[in-house]
Short mmCIF file of C-alpha atoms in Angstrom, two decimals:
data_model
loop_
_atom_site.label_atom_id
_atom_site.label_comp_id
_atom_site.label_asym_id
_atom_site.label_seq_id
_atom_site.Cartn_x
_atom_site.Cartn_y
_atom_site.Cartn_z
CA UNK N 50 -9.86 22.62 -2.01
CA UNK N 51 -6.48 21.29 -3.13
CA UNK N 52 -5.96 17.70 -1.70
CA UNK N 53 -2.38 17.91 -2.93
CA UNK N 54 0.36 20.48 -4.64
CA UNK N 55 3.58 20.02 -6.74
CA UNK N 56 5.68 22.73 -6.61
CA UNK N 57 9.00 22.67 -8.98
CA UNK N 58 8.86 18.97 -8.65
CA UNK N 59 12.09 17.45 -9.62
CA UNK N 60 11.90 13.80 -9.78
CA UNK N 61 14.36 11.19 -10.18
CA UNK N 62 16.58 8.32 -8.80
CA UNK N 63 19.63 10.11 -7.30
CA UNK N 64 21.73 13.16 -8.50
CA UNK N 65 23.99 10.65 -10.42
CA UNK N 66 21.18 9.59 -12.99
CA UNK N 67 19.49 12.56 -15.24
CA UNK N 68 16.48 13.09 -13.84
CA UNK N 69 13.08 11.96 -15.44
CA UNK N 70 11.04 14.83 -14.50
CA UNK N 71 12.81 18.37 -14.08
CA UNK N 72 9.80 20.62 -12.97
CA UNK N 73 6.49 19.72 -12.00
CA UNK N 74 3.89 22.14 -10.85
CA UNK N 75 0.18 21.04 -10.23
CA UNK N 76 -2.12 20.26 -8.26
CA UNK N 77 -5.17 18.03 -7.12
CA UNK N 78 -8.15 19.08 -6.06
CA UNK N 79 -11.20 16.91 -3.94
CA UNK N 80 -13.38 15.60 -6.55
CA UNK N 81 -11.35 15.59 -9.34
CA UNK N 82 -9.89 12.53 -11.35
CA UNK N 83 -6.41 13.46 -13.06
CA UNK N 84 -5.08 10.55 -16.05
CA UNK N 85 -1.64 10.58 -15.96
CA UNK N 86 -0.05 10.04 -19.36
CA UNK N 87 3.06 9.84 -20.93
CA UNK N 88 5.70 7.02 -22.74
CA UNK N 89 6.63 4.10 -21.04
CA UNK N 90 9.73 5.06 -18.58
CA UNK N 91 8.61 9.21 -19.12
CA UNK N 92 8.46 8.83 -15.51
CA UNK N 93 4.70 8.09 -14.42
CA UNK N 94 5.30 5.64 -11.78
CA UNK N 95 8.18 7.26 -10.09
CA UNK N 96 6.44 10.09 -10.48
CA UNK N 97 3.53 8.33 -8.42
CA UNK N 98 5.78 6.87 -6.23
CA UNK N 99 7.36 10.32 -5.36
CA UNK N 100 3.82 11.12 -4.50
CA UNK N 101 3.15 8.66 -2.08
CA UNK N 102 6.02 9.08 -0.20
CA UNK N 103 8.20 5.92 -1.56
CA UNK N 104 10.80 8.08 -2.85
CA UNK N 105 12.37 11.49 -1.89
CA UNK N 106 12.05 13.78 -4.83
CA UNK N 107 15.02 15.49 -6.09
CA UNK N 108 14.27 19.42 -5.34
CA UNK N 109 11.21 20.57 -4.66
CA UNK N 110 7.42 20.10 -2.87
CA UNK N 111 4.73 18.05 -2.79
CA UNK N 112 2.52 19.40 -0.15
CA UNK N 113 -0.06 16.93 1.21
CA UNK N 114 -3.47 19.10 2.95
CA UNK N 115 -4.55 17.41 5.85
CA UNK N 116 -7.50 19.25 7.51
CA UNK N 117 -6.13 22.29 6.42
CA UNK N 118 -2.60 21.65 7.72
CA UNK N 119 0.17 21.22 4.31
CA UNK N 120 2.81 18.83 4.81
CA UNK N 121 5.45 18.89 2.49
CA UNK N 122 6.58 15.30 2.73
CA UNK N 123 3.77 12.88 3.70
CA UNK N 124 6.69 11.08 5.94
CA UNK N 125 6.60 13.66 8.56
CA UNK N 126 2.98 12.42 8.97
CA UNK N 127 2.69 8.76 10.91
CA UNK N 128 2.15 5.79 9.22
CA UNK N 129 -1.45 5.48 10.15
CA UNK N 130 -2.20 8.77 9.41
CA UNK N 131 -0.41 8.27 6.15
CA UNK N 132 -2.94 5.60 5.77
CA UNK N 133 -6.07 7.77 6.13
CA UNK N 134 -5.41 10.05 3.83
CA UNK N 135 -3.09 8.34 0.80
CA UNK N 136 -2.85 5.29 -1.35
CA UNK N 137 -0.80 4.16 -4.25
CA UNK N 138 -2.08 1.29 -5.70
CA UNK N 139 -0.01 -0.55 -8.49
CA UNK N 140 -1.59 -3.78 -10.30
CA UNK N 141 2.11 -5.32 -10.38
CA UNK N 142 2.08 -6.06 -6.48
CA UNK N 143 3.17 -9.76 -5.63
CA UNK N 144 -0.11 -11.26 -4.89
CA UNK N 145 -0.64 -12.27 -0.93
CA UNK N 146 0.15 -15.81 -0.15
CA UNK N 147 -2.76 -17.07 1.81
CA UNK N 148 -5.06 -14.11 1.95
CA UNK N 149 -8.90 -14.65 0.50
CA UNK N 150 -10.65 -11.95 -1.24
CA UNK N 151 -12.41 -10.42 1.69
CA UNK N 152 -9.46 -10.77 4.14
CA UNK N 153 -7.42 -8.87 1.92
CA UNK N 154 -10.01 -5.91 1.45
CA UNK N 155 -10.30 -5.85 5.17
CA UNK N 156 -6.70 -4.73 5.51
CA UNK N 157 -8.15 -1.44 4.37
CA UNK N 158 -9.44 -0.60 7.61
CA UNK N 159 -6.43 -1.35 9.75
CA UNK N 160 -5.77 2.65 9.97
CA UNK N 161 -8.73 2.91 11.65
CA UNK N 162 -8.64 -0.14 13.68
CA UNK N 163 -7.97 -0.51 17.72
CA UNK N 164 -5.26 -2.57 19.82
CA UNK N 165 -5.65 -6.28 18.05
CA UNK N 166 -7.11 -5.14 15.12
CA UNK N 167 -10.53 -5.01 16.50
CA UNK N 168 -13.21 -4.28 13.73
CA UNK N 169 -16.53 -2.70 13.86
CA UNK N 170 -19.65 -3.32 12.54
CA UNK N 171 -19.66 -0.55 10.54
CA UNK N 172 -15.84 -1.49 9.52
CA UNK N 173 -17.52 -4.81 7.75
CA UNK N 174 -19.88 -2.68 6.30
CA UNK N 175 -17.47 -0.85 4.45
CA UNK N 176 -15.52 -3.68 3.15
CA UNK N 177 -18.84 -5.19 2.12
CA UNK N 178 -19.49 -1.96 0.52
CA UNK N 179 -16.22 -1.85 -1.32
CA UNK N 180 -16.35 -5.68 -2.66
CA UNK N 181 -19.61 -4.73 -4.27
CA UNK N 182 -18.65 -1.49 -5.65
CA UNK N 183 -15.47 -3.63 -7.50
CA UNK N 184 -18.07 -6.76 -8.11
CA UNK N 185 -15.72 -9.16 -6.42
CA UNK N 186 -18.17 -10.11 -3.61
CA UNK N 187 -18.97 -13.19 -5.53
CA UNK N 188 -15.66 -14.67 -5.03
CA UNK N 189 -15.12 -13.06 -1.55
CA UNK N 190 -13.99 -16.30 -0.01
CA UNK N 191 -11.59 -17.04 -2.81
CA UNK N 192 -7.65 -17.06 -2.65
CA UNK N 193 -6.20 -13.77 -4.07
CA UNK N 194 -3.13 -15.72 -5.13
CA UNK N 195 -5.22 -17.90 -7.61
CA UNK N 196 -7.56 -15.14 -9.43
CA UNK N 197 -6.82 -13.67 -12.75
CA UNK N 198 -4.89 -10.60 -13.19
CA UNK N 199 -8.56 -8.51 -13.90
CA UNK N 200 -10.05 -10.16 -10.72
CA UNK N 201 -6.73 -9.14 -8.61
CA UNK N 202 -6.83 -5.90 -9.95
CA UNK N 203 -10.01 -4.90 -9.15
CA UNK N 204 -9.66 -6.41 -5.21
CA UNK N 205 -6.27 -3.99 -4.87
CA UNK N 206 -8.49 -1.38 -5.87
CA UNK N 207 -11.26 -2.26 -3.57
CA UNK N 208 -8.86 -2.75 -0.53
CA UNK N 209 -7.82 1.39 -1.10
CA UNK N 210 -11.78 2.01 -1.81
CA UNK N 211 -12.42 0.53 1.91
CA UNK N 212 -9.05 2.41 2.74
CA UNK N 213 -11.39 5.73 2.59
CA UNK N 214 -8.42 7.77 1.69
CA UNK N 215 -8.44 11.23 0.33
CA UNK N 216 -5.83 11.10 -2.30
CA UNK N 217 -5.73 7.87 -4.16
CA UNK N 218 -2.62 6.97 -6.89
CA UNK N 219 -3.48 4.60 -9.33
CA UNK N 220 -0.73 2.99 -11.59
CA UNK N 221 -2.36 1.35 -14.29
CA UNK N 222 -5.41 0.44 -13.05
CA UNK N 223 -6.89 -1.38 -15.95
CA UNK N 224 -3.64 -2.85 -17.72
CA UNK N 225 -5.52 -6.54 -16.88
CA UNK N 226 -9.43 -5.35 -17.29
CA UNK N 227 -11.46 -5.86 -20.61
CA UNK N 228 -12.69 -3.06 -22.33
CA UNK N 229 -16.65 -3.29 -20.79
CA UNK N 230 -14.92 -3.39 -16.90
CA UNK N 231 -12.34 -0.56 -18.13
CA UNK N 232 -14.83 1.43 -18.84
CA UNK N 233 -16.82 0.60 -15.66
CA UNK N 234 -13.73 1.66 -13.37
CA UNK N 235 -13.00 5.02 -15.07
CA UNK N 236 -16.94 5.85 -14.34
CA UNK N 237 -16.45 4.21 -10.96
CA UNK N 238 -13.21 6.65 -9.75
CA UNK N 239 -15.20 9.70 -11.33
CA UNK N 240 -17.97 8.77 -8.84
CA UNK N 241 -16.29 7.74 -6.12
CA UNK N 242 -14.07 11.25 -6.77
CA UNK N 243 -16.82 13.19 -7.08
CA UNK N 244 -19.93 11.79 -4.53
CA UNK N 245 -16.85 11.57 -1.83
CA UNK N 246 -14.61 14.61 -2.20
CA UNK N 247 -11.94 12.39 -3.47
CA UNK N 248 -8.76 13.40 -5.55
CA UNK N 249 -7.35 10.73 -7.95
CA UNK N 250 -4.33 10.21 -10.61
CA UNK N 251 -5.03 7.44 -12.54
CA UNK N 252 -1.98 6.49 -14.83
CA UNK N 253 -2.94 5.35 -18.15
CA UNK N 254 -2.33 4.71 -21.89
CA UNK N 255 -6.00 5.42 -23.02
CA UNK N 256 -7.33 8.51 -24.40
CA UNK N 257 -10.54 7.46 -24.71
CA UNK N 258 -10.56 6.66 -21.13
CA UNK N 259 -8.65 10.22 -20.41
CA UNK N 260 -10.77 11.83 -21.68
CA UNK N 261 -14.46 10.57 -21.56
CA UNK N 262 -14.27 10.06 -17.99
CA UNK N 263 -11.55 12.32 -16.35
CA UNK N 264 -11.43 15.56 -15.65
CA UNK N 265 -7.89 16.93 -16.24
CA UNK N 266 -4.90 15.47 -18.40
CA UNK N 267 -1.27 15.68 -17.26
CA UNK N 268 1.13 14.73 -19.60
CA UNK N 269 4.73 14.26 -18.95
CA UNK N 270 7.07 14.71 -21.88
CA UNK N 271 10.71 14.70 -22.60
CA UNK N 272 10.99 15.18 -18.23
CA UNK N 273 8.29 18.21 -18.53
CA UNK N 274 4.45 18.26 -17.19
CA UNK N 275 1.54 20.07 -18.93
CA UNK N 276 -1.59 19.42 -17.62
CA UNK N 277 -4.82 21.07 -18.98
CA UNK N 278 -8.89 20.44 -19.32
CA UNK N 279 -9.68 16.67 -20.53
CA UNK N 280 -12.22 18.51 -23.34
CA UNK N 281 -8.90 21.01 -24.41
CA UNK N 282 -6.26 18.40 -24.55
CA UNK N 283 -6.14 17.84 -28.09
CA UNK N 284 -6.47 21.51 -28.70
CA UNK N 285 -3.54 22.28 -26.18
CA UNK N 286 -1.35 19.21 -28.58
CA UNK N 287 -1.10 17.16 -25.24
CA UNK N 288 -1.71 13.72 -26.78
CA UNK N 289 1.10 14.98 -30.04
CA UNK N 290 3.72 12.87 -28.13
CA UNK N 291 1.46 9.91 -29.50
CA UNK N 292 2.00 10.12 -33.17
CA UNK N 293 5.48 10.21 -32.61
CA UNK N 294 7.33 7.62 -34.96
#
């Protein structure tokens, strides 16, 4: 089942700037992880950001499936429904002020929350669930404003895991992580994609990464998008934009 489908995508920042991406066509199935790849300013976070919803793409779809039901701009959908099903997760985010660890991951369930806020027990369990599946629970009652950039990463990403959304955008995901815990998230969002029906684009600069533990590669070059089979990309020339001098 596609989660999510690009049709003649254009992509840009308003009709007086050249666009970055002229035609896009793909799409994202449940339990599939996608890396994103591409030069730096090819396009990859706008193109993400077009995704979510931030930005209104030049021409074209991108249909969200909700229980069967395409939307082809996840605006029409409300905010908390928005919520449920979608989340774009960039490691640049401003850090909150006074937030700890496990307040912060707990904002992941306000979509499903009542009037006040009011959290379940099974609510906690989820967060609990998601600060162990990031290994963060041993600073849980820490400040996010004073970890590291690889300990703030991995709580942003375990606020969207307790988010329980379908379609999850990732922008960079392990530009702050050591190799060993890069290496642990890329086999964590195959997982998570594939034990819980999940789709996921992961933007990223590693091909090791792309293609040991995703399943498809997209590629935007030069404002186009080829995507093909992680185990075919080098015969299909989709990393040649790398020896580029």
């Amino acid at each position: 089942m596609n989660l999510l489908e690009c049709k003649s995508l254009k992509v840009g920042y308003g009709c007086e700037k050249p666009a970055l991406i002229e035609c896009a066509n793909f799409d994202l199935a449940a339990g599939e992880v996608v890396a994103l790849m591409g030069e730096n300013g090819c396009g990859k976070s706008t193109l993400l950001k077009t995704l979510a919803g931030f930005i209104e793409p030049l021409s074209g779809q991108a249909l969200l499936n909700v229980d069967g039901v395409s939307f082809k701009n996840v605006r029409e959908l409300g905010l908390r429904q928005v919520a449920r099903n979608l989340a774009l997760v960039r490691m640049s985010n401003v850090a909150p002020a006074r937030f700890t660890v496990r307040e912060f991951v707990g904002l992941g369930r306000m979509p499903y929350s009542g009037f006040l806020d009011g959290r379940s027990a099974d609510d906690e369990r989820i967060v609990e669930s998601a600060m162990s599946l990031l290994d963060v629970l041993h600073f849980a009652e820490r400040p996010v404003a004073e970890l590291s950039d690889g300990e703030r990463s991995r709580v942003y990403l375990a606020e969207a895991v307790a988010q329980q959304v379908r379609v999850l955008l990732l922008d960079e995901p392990n530009a702050f992580l050591d190799i060993p815990r890069s290496h642990a998230l890329f086999n964590m969002l195959r997982n998570l994609a594939e034990s819980k029906g999940m789709g996921i684009i992961v933007s990223t600069h590693s091909m090791e990464y792309a293609e040991k533990y995703c399943h498809r590669i997209m590629v935007v070059d030069d404002g186009n998008v080829r995507v093909g089979r992680a185990h075919e990309a080098r015969e299909m020339g989709l990393f040649d934009w790398t020896e580029r001098k």
